[in-house]
Coordinates of C-alpha atoms and ligand atoms in Angstrom, one line a residue:
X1 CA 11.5 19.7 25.7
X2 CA 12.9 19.9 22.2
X3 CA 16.2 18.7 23.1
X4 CA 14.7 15.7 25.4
X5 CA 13.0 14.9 22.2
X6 CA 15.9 14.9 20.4
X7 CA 18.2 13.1 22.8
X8 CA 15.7 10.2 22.9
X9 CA 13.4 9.3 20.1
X10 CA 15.5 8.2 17.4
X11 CA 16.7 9.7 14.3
X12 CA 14.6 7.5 12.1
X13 CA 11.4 8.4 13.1
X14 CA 11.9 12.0 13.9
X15 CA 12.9 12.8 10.3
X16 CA 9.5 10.8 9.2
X17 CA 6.2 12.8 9.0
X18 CA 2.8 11.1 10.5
X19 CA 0.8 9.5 8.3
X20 CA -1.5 11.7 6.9
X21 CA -5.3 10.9 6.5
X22 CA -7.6 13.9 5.6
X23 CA -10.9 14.6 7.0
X24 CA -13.5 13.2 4.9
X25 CA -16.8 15.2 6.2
X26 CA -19.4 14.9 4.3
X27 CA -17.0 14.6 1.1
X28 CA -17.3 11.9 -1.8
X29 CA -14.7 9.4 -0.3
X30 CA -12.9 8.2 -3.0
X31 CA -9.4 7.8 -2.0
X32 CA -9.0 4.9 0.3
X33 CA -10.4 1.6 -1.6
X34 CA -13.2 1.5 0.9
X35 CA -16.4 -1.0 -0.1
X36 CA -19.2 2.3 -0.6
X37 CA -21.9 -0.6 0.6
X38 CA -23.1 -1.6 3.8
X39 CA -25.0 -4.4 4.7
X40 CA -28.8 -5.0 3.8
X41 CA -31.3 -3.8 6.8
X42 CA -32.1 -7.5 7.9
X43 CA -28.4 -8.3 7.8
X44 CA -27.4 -5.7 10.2
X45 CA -30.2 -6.3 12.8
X46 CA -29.4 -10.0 12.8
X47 CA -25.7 -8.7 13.5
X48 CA -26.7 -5.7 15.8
X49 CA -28.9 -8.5 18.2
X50 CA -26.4 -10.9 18.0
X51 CA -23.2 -8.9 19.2
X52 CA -25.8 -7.4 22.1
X53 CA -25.0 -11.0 23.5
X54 CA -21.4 -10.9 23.5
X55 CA -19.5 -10.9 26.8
X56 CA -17.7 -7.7 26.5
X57 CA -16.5 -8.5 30.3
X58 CA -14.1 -11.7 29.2
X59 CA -11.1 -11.9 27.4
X60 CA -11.4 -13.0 23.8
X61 CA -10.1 -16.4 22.4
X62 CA -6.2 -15.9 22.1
X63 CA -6.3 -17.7 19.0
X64 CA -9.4 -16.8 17.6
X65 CA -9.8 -20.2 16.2
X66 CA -13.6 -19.9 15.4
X67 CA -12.7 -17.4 12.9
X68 CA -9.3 -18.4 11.7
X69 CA -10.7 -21.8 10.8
X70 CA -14.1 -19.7 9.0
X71 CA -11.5 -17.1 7.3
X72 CA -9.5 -20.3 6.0
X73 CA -11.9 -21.8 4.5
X74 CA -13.5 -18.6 2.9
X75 CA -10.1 -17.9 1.7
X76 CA -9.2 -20.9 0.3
X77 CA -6.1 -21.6 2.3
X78 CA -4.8 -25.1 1.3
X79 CA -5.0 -28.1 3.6
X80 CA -1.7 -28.2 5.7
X81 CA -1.2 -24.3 5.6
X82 CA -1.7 -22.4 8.6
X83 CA -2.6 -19.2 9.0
X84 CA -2.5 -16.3 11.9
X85 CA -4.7 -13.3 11.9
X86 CA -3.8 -9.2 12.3
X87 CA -5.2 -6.0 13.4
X88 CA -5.2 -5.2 9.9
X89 CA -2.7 -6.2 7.6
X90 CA -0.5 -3.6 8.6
X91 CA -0.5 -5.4 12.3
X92 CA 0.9 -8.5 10.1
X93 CA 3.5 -6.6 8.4
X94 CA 5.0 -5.4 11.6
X95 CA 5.1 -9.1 12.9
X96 CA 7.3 -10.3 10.4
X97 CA 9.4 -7.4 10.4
X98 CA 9.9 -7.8 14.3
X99 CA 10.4 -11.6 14.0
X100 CA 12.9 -11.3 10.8
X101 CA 14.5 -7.7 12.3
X102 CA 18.6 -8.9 12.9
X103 CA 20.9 -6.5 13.0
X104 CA 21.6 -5.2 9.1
X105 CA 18.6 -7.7 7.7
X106 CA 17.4 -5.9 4.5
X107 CA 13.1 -5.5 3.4
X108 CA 13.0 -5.3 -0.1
X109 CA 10.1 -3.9 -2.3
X110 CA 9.6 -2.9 -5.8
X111 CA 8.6 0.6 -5.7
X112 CA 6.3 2.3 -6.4
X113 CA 4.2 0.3 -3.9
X114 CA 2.5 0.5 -0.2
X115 CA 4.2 2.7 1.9
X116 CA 4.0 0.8 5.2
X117 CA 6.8 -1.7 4.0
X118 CA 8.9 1.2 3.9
X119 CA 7.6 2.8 7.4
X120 CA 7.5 -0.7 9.6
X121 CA 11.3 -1.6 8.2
X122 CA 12.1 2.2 9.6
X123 CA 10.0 1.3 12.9
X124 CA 12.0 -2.3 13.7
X125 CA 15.5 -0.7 12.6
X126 CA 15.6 -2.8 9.1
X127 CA 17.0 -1.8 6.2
X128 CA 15.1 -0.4 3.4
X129 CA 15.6 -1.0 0.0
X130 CA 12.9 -0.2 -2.6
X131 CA 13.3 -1.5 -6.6
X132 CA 12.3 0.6 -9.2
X133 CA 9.2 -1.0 -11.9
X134 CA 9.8 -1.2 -15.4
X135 CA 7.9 1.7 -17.1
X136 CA 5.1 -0.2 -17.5
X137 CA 4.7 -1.1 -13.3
X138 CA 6.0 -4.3 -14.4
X139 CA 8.8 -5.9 -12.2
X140 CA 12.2 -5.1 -13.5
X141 CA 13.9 -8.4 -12.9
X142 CA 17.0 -7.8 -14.3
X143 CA 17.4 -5.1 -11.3
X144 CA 15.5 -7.7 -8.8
X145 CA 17.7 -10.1 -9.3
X146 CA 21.2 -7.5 -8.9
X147 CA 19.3 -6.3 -5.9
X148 CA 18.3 -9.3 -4.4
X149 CA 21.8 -11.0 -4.8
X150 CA 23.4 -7.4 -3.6
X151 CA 21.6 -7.4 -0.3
X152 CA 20.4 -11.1 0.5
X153 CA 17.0 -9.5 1.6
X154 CA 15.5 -11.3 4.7
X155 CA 11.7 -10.4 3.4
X156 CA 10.6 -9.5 0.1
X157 CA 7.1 -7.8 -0.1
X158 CA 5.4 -8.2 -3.7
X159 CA 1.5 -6.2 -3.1
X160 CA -0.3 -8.2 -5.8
X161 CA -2.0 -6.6 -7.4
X162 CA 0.7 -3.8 -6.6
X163 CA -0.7 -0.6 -4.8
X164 CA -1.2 2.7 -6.5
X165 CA -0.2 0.9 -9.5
X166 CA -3.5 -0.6 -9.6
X167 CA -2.0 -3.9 -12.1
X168 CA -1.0 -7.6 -11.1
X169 CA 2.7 -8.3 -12.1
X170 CA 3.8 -11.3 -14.1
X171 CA 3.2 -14.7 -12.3
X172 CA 6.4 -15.9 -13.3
X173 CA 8.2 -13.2 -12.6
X174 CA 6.7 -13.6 -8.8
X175 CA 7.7 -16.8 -9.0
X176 CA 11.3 -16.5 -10.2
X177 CA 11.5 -14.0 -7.4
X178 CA 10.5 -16.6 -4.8
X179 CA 12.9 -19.4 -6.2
X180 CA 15.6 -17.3 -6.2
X181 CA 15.4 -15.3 -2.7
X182 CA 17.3 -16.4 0.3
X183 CA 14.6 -15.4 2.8
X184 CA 11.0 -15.1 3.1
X185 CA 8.4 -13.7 0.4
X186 CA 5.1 -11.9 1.5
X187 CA 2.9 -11.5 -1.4
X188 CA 0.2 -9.3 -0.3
X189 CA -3.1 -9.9 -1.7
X190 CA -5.2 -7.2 0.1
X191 CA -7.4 -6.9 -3.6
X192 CA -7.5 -10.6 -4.1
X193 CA -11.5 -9.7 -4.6
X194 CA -10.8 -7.7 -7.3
X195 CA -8.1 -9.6 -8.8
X196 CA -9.0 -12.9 -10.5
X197 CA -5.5 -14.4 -9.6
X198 CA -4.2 -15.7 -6.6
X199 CA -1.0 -17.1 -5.1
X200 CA -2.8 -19.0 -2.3
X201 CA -3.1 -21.7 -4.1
X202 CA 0.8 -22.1 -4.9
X203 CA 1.9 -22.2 -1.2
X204 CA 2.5 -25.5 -1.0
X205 CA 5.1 -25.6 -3.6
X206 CA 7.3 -22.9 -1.9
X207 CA 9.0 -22.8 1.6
X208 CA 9.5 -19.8 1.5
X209 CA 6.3 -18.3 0.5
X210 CA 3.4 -16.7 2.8
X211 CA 0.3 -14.7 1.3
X212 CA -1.4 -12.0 2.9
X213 CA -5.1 -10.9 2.8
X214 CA -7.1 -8.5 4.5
X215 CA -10.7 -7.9 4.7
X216 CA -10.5 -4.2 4.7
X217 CA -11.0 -4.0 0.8
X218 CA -13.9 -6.6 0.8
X219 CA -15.9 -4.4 2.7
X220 CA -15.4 -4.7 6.2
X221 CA -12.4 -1.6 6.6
X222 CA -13.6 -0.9 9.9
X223 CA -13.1 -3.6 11.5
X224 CA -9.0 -4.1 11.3
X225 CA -9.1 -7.9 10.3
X226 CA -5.9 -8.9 8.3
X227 CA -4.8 -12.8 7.7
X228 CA -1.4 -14.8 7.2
X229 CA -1.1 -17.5 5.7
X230 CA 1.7 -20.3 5.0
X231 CA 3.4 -23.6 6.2
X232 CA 3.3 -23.8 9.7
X233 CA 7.0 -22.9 10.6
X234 CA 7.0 -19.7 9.7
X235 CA 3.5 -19.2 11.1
X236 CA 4.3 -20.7 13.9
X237 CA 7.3 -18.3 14.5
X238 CA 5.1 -15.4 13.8
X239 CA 2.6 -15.9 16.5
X240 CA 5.2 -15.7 19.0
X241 CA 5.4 -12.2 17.9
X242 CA 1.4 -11.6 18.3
X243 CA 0.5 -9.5 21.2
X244 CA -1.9 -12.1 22.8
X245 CA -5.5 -10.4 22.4
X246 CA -4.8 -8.5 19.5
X247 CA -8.0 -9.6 17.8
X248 CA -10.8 -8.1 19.9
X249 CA -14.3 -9.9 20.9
X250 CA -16.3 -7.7 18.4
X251 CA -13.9 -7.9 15.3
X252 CA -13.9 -11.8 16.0
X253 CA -17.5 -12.6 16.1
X254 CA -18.5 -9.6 13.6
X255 CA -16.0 -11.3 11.3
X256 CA -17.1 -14.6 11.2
X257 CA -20.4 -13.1 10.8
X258 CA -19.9 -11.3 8.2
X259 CA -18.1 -14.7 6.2
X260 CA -20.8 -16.1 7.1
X261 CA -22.8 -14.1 4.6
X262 CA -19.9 -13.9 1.8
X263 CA -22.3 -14.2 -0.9
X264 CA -23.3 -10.4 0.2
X265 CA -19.9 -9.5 0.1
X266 CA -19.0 -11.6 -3.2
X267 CA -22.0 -9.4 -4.5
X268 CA -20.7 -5.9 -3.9
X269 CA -17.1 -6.5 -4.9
X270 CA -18.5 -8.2 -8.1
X271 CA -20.8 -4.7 -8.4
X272 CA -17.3 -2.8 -8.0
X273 CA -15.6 -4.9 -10.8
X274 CA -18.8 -4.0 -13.1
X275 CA -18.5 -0.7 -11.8
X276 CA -14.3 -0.5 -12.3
X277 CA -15.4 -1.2 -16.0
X278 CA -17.7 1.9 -16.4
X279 CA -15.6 4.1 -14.9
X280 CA -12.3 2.9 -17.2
X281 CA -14.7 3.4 -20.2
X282 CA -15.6 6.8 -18.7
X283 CA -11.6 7.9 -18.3
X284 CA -10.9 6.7 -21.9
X285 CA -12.7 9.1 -23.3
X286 CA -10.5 12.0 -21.9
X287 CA -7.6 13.1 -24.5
X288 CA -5.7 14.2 -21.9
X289 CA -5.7 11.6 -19.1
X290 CA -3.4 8.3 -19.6
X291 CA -4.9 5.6 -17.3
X292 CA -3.3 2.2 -16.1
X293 CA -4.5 -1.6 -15.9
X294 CA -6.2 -2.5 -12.7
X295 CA -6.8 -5.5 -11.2
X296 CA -8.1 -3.7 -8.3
X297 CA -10.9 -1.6 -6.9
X298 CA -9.2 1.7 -8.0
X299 CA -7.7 3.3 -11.0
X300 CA -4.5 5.2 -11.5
X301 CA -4.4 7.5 -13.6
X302 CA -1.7 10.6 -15.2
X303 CA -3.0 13.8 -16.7
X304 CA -1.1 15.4 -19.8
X305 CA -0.5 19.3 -20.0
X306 CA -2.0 19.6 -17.0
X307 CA -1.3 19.9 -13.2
X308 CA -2.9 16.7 -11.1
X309 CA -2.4 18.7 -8.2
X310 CA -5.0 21.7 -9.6
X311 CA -7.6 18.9 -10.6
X312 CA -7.2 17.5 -6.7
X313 CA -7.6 20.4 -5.6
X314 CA -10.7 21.7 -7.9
X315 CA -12.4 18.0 -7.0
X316 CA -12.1 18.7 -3.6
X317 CA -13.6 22.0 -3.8
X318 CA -16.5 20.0 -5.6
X319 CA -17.3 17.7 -2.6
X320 CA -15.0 14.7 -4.2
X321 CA -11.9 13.3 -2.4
X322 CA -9.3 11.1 -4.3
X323 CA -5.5 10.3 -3.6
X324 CA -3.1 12.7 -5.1
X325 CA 0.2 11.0 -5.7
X326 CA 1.6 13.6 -6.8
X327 CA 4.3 14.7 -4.4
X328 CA 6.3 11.6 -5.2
X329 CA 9.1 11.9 -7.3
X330 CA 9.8 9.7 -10.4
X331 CA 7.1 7.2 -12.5
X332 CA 4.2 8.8 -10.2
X333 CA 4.5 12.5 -11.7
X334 CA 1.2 14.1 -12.5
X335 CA -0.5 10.3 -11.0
X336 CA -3.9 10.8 -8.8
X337 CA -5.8 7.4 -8.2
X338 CA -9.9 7.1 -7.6
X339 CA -11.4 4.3 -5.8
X340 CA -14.0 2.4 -7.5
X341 CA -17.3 3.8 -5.6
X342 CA -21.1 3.4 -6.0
X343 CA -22.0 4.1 -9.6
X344 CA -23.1 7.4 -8.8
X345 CA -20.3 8.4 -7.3
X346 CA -18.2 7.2 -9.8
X347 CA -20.4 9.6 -12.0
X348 CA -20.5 12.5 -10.1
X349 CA -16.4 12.2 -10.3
X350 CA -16.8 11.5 -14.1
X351 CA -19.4 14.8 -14.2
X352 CA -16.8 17.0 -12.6
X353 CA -13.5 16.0 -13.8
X354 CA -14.9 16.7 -17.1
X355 CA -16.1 20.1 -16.0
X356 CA -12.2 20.6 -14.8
X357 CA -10.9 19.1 -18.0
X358 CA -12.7 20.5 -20.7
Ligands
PLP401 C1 -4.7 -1.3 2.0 C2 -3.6 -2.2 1.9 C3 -3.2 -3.0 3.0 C4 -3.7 -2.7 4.4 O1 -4.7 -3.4 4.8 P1 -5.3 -3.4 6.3 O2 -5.7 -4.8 6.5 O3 -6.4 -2.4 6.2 O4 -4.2 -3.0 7.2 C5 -2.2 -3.9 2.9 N1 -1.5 -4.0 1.7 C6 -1.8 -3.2 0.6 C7 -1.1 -3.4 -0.6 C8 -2.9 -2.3 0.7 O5 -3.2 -1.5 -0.3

């Protein structure tokens, strides 16, 4: 078996290991930038009665133009842009790798960042090259710009605000990056609710310039609903790409339901950004814990004189799951990063972090 294993699955992925995602139980979740809310009692029975109705025995709309056209305009995509939608954002990042994927074509990311740039450029035999940050998760452009004009990247990834970094990186940096690469530029804006900033609104002055948005970190992770948007020949190129249905019935109409009642969801992401605030107040207060900017629902943070690994592990013991970053090498030594939760999870975190610490 071994050996048939090793005589046909290629060399790539059998050196990778799966992607890991530990089992919650009935832990404090605070490692995956999940929304902690759900949806008011009369908002889910209007949803629950409504999807009863659906005809689970059809095919859905190829296109799902109901809810690309809802998603656009909740988004704010600008007039002449067009925009395709993903099971998940990862779905998207894996079309434009297979459409750009020529033989030797090069993804490059700054790095630190989100690790599925790395794994989907393995997946669709693309080169890899990651870009070290400043020290201060900042882009390095000095070493952009060598890099970029080393290996004429076909796609560039920029997450914005970066993840685990947590901080948004100089617009004009971003845009110097765009004006000067030969191929295409995704900035991902997956925590454009926490963010304040935007690219969306600049994609008319580019060609070469797509944003990406998801609605997993607005509150609605479950359903795998990720968005592309740009000028219509790259889109256009990308949707050839698109498995045909890969937006099912129940993700399309509980999507567009759910935009239909954004002002719930602009209310709990606001709560998170009033929440983000109490618990960066909370971490300053500990000697021994360096945290970073974030423009995001969750904070990264380093602890001093101390192992992060032992505090992830003594959390976990409590009942309270974060994300230990710690096994990467480099700028992330001694990093874990906690989502922005409820307030009272955010406290119980606070409560036993400083029974760890102190
Ligand atoms: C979480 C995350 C995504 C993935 O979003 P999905 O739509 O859930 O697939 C994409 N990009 C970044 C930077 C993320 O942190």
């Amino acid at each position: 078996m071994t050996d048939l294993i090793k005589q046909w699955i290629k060399e790539d992925i059998r050196s990778l290991s799966a992607y890991h995602v530990p089992d919650p139980g009935d832990m404090i979740k605070l490692d995956a930038m999940e929304n902690p809310y759900l949806w008011p009692e009369s908002m889910r029975q209007e949803w629950q009665s409504q999807l009863a109705e659906i005809p689970m025995n059809r095919y859905p709309d190829p296109s799902a133009s109901i809810l690309t056209s809802t998603i656009e305009q909740v988004m704010g995509v600008p007039e002449g842009m067009q925009s395709i939608l993903g099971n998940g954002s990862d779905e998207l990042i894996q079309i434009i790798c297979m459409a750009l994927a020529k033989p030797d074509s090069v993804v490059m990311a700054p790095e630190p960042t989100f690790v599925m740039y790395q794994m989907i450029a393995r997946f669709t035999n693309m080169e890899y090259q990651g870009i070290p940050l400043d020290e201060n998760f900042q882009l390095d452009m000095p070493a952009m710009i060598k890099a970029i004009e080393t290996y004429w990247p076909s796609v560039i990834f920029l997450a914005y605000p970066n993840n685990p970094t947590g901080n948004l990186f100089s617009e004009q940096d971003v845009r110097n990056i765009i004006e000067m690469a030969p191929g295409l530029v995704v900035v991902d804006e997956a925590y454009h609710a926490f963010a304040g900033h935007s690219f969306m609104p600049m994609l008319s002055e580019y060609n070469n310039l797509v944003v990406m948005r998801t609605v997993s970190k607005m509150g609605l992770a479950g359903l795998r609903l990720g968005m592309l948007s740009g000028p219509s020949e790259w889109i256009n190129e990308f949707d050839k790409v698109r498995l045909p249905y890969n937006i099912n019935v129940l993700t399309q109409f509980s999507a567009k339901f759910a935009l239909d009642h954004d002002d719930i969801l602009k209310q709990q992401t606001d709560q998170i950004c009033v929440d983000r605030a109490v618990l960066q107040e909370a971490l300053s207060s500990f000697e021994n814990i360096i945290q970073y900017p974030s423009a995001a629902n969750f904070i990264l943070f380093k602890v001093k004189d101390m192992n992060s690994e032992a505090i992830f592990e003594a959390l976990k013991q409590s009942g309270i799951l974060i994300k230990r970053l710690a096994d990467t090498s480099g700028p992330l030594v001694n990093c874990l990063r906690v989502t922005v939760g409820a307030a009272e999870e955010n406290q119980a975190f606070i409560d036993c972090l400083r029974k760890i610490l102190l």
